mmCIF file of C-alpha atoms and ligand atoms in Angstrom:
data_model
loop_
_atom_site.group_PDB
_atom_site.id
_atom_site.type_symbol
_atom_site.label_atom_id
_atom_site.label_comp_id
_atom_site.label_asym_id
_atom_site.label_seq_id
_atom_site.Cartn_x
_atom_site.Cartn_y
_atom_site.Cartn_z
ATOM 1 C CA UNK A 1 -43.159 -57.789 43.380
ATOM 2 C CA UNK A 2 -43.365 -59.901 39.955
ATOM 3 C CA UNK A 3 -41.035 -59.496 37.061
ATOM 4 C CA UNK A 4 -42.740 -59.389 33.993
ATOM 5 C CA UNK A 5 -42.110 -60.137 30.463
ATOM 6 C CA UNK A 6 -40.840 -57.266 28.176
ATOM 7 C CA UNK A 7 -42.456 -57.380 24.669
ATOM 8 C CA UNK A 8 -39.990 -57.744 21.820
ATOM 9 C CA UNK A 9 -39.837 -55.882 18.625
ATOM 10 C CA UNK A 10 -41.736 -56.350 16.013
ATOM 11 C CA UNK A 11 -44.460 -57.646 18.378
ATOM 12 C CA UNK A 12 -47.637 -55.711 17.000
ATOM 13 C CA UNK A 13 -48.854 -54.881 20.918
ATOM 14 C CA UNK A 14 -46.272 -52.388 20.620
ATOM 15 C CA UNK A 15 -48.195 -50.366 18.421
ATOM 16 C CA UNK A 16 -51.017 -49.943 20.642
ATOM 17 C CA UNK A 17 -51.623 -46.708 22.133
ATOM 18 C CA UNK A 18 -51.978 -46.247 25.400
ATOM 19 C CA UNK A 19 -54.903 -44.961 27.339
ATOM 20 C CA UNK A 20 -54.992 -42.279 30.569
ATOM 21 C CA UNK A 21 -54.598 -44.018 34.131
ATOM 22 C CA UNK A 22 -58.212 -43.776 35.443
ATOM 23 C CA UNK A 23 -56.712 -43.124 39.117
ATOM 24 C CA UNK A 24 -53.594 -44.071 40.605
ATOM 25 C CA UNK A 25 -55.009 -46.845 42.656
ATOM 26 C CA UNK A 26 -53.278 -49.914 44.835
ATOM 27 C CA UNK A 27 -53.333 -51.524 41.025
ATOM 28 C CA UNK A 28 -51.222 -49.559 39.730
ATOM 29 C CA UNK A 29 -48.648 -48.785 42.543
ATOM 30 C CA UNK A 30 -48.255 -52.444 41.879
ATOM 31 C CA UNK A 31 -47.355 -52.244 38.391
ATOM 32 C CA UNK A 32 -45.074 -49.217 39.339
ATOM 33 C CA UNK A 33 -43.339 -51.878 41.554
ATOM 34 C CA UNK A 34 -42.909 -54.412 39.376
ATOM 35 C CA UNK A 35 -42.158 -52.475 36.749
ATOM 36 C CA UNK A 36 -39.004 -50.635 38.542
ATOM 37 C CA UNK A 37 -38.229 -54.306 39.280
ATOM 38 C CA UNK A 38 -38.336 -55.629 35.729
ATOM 39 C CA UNK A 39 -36.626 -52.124 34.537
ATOM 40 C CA UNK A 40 -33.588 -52.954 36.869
ATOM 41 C CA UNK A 41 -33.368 -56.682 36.275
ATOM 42 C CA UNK A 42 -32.689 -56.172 32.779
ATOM 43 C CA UNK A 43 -30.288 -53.580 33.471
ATOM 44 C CA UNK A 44 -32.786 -50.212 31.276
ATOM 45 C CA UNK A 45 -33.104 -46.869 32.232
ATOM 46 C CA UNK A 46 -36.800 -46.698 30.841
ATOM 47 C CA UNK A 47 -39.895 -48.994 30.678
ATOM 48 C CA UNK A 48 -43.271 -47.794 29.493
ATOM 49 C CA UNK A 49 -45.913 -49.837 30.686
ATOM 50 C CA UNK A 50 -46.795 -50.893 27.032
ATOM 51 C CA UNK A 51 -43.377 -52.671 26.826
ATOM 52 C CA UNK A 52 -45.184 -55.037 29.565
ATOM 53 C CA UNK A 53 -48.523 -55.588 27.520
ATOM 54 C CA UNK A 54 -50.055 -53.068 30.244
ATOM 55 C CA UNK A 55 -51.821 -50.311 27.505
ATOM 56 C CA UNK A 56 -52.348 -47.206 29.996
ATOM 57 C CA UNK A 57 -50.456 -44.122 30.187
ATOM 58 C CA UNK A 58 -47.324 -44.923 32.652
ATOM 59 C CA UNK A 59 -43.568 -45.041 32.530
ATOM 60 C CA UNK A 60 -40.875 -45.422 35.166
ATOM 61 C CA UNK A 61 -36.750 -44.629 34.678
ATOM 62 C CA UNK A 62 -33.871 -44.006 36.365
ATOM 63 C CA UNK A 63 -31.336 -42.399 34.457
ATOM 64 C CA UNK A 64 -28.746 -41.671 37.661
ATOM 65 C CA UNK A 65 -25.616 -43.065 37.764
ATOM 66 C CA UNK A 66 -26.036 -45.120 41.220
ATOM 67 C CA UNK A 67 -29.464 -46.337 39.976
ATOM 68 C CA UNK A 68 -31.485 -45.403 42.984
ATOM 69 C CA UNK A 69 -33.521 -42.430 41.670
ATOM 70 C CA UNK A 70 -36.352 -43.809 40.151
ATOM 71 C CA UNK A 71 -38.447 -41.526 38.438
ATOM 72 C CA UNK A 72 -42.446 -42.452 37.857
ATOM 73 C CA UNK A 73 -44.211 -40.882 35.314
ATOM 74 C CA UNK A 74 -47.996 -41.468 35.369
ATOM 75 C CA UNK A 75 -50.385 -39.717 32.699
ATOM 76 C CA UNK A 76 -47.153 -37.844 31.349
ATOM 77 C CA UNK A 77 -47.466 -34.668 29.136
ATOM 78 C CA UNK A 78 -44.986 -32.535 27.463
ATOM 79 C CA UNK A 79 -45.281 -28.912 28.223
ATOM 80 C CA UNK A 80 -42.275 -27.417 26.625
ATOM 81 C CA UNK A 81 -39.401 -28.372 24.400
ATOM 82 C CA UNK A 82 -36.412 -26.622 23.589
ATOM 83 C CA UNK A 83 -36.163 -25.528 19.942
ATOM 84 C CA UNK A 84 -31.915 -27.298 20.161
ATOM 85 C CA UNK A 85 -32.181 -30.691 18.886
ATOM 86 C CA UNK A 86 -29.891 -33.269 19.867
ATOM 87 C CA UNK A 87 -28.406 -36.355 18.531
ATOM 88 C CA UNK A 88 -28.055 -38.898 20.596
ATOM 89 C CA UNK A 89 -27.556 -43.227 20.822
ATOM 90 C CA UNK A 90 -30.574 -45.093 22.008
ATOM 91 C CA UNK A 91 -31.099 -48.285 22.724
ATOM 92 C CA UNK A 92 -34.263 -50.410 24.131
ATOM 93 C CA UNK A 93 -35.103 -53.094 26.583
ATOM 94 C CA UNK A 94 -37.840 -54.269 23.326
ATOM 95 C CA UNK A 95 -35.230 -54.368 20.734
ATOM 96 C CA UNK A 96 -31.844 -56.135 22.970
ATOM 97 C CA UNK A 97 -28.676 -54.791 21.473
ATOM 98 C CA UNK A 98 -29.572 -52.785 18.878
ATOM 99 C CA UNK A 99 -28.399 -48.814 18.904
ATOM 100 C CA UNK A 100 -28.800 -46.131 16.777
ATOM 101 C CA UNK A 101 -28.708 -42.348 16.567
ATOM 102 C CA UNK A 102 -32.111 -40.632 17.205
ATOM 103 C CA UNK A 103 -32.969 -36.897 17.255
ATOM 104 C CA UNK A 104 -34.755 -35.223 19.734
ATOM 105 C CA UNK A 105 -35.549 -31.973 21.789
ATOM 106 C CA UNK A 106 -32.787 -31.107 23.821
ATOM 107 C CA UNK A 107 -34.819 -30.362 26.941
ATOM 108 C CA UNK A 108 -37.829 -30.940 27.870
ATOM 109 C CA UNK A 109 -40.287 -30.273 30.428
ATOM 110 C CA UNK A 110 -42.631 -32.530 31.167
ATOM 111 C CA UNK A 111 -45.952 -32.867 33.626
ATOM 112 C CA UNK A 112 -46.977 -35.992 35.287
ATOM 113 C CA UNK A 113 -48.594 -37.455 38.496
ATOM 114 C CA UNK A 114 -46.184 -39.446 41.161
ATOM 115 C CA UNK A 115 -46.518 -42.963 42.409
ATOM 116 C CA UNK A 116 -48.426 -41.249 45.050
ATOM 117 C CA UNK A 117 -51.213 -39.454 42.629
ATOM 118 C CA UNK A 118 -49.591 -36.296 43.253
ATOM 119 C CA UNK A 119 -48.888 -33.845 40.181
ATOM 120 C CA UNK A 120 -45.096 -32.809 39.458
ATOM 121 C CA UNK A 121 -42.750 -31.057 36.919
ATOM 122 C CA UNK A 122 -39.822 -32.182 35.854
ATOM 123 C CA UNK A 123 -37.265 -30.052 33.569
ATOM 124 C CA UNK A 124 -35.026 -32.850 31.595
ATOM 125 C CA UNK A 125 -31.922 -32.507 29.944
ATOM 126 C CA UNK A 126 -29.292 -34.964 28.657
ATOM 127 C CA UNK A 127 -30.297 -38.843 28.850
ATOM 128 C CA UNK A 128 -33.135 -37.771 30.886
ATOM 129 C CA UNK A 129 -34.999 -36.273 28.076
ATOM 130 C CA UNK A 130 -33.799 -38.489 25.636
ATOM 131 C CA UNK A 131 -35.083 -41.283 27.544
ATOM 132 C CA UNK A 132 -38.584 -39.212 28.534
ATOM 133 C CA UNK A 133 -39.205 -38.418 24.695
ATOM 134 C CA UNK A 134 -38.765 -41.983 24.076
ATOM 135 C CA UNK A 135 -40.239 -43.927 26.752
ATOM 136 C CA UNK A 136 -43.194 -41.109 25.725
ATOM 137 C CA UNK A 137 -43.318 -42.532 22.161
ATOM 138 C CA UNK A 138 -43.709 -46.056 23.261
ATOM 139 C CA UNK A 139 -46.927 -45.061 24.749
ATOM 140 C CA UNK A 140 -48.269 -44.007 21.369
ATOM 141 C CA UNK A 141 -47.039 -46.914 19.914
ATOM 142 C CA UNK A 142 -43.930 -46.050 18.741
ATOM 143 C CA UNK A 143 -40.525 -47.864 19.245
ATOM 144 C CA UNK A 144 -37.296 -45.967 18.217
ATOM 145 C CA UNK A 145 -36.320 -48.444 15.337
ATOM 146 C CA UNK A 146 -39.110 -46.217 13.267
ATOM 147 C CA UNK A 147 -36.939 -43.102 12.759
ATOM 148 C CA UNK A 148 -34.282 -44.880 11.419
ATOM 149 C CA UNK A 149 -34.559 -45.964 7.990
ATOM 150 C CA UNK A 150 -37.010 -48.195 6.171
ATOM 151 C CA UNK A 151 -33.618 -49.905 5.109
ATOM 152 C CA UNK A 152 -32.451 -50.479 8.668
ATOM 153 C CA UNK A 153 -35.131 -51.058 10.442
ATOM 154 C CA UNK A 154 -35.941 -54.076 7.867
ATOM 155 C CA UNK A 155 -32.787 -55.431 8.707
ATOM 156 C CA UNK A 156 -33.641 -54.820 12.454
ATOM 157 C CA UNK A 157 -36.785 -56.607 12.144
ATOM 158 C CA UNK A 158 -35.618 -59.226 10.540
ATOM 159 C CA UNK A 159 -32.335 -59.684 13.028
ATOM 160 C CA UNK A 160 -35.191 -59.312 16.064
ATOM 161 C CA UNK A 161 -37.330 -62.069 14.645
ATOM 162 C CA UNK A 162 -34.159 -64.871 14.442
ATOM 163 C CA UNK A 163 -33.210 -64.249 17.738
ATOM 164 C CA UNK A 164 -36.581 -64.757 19.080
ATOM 165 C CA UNK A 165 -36.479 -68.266 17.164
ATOM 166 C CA UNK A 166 -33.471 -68.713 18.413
ATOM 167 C CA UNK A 167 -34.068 -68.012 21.663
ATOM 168 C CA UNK A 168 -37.089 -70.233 21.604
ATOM 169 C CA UNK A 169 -35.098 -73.562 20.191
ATOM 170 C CA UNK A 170 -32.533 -72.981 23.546
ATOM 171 C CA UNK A 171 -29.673 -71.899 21.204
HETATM 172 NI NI1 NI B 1 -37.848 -48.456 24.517
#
């Protein structure tokens, strides 16, 4: 298992949409490993395989409290949402220590095949959803930061960009 390197905000790979998983092959079982790896390491409760550069349709969580129900998500679709929104505070591994309110569908249920290539349904609710809606999102190229205000998510962006400098000089 590898760790690998988590795109940051406003990096324009994160736009990219991602295309289906051709077949849930030794490939990607490895990139479901490493990914749950990297997820963990930095401490998220979602990764979406664009986050990693990796433009195909998969996502792995773990929303649980002990963090040892990890959740894989391969080809996802949503097949119903609740009509009750809810508000809640999000945050991403691609844009470190910002938060902000986001709404979304309350519950959702969603359709997707298993590290093993085997079809499921899952019914989510609370940070589940929230975090299945937006780990969704990042595989059409969408990061959170773009429901918030133009206003804000300048500010973001800008914020985002001197820490990666930062970062980069060692300070
Ligand atoms: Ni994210």
């Amino acid at each position: 298992m590898a760790r690998l390197t988590i795109l940051r905000y406003p990096d324009p790979r994160l736009h990219t949409v991602a295309r289906p998983v051709a077949a849930v092959d030794e490939r990607i079982r490895a990139l479901v490993d490493d990914m749950l790896e990297t997820m963990y390491e930095a401490d998220g409760v979602g990764l979406a395989a664009t986050q990693v550069d990796v433009h195909e349709r998969l996502i792995v969580m773990d929303t649980s409290e002990q963090r040892n129900l990890p959740l894989v998500l391969i080809n996802p679709e949503i097949v119903a949402r609740s009509a009750e929104m809810a508000l809640n505070e999000e945050g991403c591994l691609s844009v470190p220590q910002i938060y902000d309110r986001v709404e979304r569908h309350a519950r959702v249920t969603v359709r997707a095949l298993g590290r093993d290539g085997q079809p499921f349904e899952v019914e989510a609710e609370g940070l589940t959803a929230v975090c299945v809606q937006h780990e969704m999102d990042h595989l059409v190229g969408k990061v959170f930061v773009e429901y918030l205000s133009p206003l804000k998510r300048d500010r973001i962006r800008t914020k985002m960009i001197k820490k990666t400098r930062d970062e980069q000089r060692g300070g």
